CSV table of C-alpha atoms in Angstrom, one decimal:
chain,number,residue,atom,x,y,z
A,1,UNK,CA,-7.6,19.4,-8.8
A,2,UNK,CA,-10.7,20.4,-10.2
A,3,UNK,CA,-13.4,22.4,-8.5
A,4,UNK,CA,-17.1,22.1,-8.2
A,5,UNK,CA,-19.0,24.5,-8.8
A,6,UNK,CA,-19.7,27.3,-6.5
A,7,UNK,CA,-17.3,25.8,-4.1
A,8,UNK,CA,-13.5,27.0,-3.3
A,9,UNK,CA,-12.9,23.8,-2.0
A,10,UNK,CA,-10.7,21.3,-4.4
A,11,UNK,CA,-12.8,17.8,-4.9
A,12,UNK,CA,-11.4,14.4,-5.6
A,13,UNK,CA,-14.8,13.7,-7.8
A,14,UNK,CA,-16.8,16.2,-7.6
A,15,UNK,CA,-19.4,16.2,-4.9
A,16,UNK,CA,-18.1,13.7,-2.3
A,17,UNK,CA,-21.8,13.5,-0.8
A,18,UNK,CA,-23.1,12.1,-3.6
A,19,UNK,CA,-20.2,9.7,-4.4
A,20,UNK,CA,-20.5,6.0,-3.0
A,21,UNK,CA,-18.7,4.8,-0.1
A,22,UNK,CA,-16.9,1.9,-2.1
A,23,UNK,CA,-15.5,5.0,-4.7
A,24,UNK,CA,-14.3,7.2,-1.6
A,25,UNK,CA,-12.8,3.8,-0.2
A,26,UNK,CA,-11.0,3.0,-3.3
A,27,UNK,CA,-9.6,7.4,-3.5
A,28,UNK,CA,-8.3,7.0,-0.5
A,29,UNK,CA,-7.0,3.5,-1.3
A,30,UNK,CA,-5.1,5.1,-4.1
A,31,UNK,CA,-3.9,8.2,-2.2
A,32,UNK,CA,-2.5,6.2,0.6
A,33,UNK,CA,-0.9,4.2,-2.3
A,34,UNK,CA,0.6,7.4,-4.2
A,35,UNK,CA,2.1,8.6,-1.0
A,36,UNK,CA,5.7,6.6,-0.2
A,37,UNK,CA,6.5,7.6,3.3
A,38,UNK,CA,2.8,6.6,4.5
A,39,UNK,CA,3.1,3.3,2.6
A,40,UNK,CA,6.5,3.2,4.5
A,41,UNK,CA,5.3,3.5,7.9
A,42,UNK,CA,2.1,0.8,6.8
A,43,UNK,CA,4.5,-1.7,5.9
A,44,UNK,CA,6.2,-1.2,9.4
A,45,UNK,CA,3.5,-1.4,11.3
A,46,UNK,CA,2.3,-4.7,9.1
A,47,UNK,CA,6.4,-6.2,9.6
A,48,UNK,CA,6.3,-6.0,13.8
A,49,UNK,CA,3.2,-8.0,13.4
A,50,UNK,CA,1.4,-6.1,16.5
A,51,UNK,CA,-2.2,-7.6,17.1
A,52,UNK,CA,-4.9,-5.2,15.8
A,53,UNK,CA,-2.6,-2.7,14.7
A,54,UNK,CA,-3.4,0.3,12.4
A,55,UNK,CA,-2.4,3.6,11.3
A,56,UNK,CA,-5.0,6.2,12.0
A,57,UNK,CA,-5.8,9.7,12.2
A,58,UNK,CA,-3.9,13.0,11.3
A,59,UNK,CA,-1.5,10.8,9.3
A,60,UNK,CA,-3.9,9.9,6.9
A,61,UNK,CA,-7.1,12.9,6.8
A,62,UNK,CA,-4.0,15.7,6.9
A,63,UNK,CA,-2.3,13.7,3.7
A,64,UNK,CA,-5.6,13.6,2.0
A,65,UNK,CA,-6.0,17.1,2.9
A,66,UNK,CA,-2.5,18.3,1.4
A,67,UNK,CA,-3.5,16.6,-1.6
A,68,UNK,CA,-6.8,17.8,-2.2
A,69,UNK,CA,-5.1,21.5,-1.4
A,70,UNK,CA,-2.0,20.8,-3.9
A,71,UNK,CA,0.1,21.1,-0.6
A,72,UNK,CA,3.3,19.3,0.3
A,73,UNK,CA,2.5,16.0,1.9
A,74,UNK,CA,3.9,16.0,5.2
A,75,UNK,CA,2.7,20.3,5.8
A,76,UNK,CA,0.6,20.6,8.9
A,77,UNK,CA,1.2,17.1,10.0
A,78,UNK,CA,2.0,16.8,13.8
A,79,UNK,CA,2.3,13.5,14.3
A,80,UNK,CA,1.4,9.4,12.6
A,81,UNK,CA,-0.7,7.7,15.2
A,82,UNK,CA,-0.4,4.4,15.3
A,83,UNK,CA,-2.6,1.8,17.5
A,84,UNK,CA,-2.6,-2.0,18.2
A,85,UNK,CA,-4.5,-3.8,21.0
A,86,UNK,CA,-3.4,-6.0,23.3
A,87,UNK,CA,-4.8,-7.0,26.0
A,88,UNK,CA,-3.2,-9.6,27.4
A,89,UNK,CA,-0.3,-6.7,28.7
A,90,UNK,CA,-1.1,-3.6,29.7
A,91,UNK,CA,2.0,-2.7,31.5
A,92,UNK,CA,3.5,0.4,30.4
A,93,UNK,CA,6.8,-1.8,29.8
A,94,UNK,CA,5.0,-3.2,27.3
A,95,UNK,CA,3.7,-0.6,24.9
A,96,UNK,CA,7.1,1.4,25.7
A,97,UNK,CA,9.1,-1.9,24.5
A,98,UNK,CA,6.8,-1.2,20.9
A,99,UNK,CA,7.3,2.3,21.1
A,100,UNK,CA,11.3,1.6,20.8
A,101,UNK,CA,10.5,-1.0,18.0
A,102,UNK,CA,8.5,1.3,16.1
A,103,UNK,CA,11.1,4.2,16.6
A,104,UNK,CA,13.7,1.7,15.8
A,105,UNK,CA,11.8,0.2,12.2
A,106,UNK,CA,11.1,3.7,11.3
A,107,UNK,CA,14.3,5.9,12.7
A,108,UNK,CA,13.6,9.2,10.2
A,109,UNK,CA,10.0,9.3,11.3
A,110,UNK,CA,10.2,8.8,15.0
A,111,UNK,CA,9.9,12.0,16.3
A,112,UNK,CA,6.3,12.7,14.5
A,113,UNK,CA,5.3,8.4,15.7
A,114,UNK,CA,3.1,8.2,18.6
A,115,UNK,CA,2.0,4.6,19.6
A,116,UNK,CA,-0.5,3.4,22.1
A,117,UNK,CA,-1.8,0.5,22.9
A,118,UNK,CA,-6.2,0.8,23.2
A,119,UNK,CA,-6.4,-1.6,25.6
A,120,UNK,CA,-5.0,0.4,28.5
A,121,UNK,CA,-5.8,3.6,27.5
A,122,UNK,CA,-8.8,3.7,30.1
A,123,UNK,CA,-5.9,3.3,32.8
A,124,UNK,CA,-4.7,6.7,32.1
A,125,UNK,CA,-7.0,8.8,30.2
A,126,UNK,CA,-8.8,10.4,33.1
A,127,UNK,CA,-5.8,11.3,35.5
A,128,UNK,CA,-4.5,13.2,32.0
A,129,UNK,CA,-7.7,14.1,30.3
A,130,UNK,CA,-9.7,15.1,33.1
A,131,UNK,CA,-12.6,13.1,32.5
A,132,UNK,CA,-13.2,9.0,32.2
A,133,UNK,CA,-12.6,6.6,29.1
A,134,UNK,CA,-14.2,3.5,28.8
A,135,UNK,CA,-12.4,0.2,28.3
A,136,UNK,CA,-12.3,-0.5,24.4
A,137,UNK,CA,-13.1,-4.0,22.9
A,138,UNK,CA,-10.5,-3.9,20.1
A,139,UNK,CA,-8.5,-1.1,18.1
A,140,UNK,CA,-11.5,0.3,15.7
A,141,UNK,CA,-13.5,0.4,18.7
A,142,UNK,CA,-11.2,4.0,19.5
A,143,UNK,CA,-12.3,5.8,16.4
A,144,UNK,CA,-16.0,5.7,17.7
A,145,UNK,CA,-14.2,8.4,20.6
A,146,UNK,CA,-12.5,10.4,18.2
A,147,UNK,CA,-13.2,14.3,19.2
A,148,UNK,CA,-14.4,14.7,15.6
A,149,UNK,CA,-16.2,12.2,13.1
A,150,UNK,CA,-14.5,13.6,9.9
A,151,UNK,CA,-11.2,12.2,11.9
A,152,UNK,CA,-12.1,8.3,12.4
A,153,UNK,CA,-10.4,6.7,9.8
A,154,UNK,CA,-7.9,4.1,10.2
A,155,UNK,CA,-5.6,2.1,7.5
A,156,UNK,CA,-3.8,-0.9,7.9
A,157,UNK,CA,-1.5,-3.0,4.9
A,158,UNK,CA,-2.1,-6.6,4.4
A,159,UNK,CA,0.3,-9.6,4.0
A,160,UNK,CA,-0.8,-9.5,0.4
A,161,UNK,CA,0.1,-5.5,0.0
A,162,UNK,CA,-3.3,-4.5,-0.3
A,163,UNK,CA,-5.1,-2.3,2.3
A,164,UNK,CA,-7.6,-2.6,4.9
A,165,UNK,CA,-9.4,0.8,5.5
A,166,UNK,CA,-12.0,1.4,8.6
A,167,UNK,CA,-13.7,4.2,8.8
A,168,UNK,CA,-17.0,4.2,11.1
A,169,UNK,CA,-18.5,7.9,9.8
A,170,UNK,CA,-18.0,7.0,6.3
A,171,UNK,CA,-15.5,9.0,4.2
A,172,UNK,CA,-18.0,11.8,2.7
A,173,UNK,CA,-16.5,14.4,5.3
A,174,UNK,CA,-12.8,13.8,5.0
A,175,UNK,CA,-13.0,14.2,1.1
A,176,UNK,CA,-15.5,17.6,1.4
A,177,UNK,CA,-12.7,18.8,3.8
A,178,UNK,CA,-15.6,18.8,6.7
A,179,UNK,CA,-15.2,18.9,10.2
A,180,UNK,CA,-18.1,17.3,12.3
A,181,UNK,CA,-17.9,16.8,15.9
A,182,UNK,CA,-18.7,13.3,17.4
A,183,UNK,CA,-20.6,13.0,20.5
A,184,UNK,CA,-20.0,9.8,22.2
A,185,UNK,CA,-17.0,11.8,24.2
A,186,UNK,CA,-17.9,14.8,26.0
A,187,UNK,CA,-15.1,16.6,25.0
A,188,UNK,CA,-16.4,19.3,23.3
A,189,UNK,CA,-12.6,21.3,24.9
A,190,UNK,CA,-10.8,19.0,22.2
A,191,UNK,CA,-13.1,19.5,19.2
A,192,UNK,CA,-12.8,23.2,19.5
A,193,UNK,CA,-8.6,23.3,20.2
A,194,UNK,CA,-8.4,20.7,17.1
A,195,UNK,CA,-11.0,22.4,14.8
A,196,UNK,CA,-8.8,26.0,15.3
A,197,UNK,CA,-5.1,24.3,14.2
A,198,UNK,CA,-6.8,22.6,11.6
A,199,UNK,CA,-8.5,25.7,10.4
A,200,UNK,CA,-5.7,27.6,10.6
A,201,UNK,CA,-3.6,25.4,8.8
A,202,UNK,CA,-6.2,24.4,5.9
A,203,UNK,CA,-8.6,27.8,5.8
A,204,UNK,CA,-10.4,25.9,2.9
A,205,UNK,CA,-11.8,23.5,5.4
A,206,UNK,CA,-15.6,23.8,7.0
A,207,UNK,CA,-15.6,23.1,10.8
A,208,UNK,CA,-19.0,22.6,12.0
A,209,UNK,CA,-19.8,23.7,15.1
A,210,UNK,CA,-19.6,21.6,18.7
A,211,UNK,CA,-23.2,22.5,19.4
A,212,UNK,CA,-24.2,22.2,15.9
A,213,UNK,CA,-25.7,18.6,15.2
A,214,UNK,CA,-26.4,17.1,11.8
């Protein structure tokens, strides 16, 4: 990877501020692509056909990471979140009966899956969280809470094999290897616990501070 200058951090091309949206969309696009197991847990998700479903998080901005850093893909990464919405059930029956499918389509990876369904998470977020959650409207509407901006992205494969990516900060962070907290969610506790493992996994990466805005 090549290096700008008077940075140690590895760039995809060069300064990722400066770079257009679109041209951080279509990196990622191609690292998501160059990767097999994360193309193999996309096409899962897409083949159970869950409504509003997506992969999201650590699964991708950790892979990103690794290769920006010349790491091996799957170092440092704790778990691939995945997230549908469906609000017409919100038993716990219900998102445990995709949890099995999941684990069942993707057997080798089922120990690092987590799946949730966003429309009940507001049921339980408090009593384990400490604090309340609002109701979401749809899937992408959950990356708006995410503890840290640089960590709202989302990717999801189409019928067609091409990729839908969402991410409501922008991309500019993920690629400088920036952490940036997000305020919506008073949880300042989760920002800081997050920022260290990540910081101690990837010491090239900048973590902004909670109290820090901008």
């Amino acid at each position: 990877m090549t290096m700008p200058p008077g940075s140690n951090k590895p760039a995809a091309f060069g300064d990722p501020y400066q770079a257009r949206e679109e041209d951080r969309i279509a990196h990622l696009t191609d690292v998501i692509a160059s990767v097999p197991h994360v193309m193999e847990v996309l096409a899962a998700i897409r083949d159970l056909d869950l409504p509003d479903a997506w992969l999201v998080s650590g699964g991708l901005y950790q892979t990103v990471w690794n290769v920006l850093t010349g790491r091996a893909l799957l170092y440092g990464i704790k778990d691939f979140d995945v997230i549908y919405f469906d609000g017409q059930d919100l038993s716990y029956e219900a998102e445990d009966d995709v949890i099995r499918r999941m684990n069942d389509a993707l057997p080798e990876f089922a120990d690092l899956l987590e799946v949730r369904n966003q429309a009940r998470v507001h049921l339980w977020y408090e009593q384990r969280f400490g604090r309340p959650y609002r109701p979401l409207d749809c899937s992408m509407d959950a990356l708006t809470t995410y503890a840290a901006r640089t960590h709202a992205v989302a990717a999801r494969l189409k019928a067609d094999g091409t990729l839908d990516i969402h991410a409501p900060f922008g991309l500019a962070n993920l690629f400088a290897m920036r952490l940036v907290p997000n305020f919506t969610q008073q949880n300042e506790e989760t920002y800081v616990e997050k920022a260290k493992r990540m910081k101690d996994l990837w010491p090239e990466l900048e973590v902004v501070p909670w109290r820090q805005t901008g």
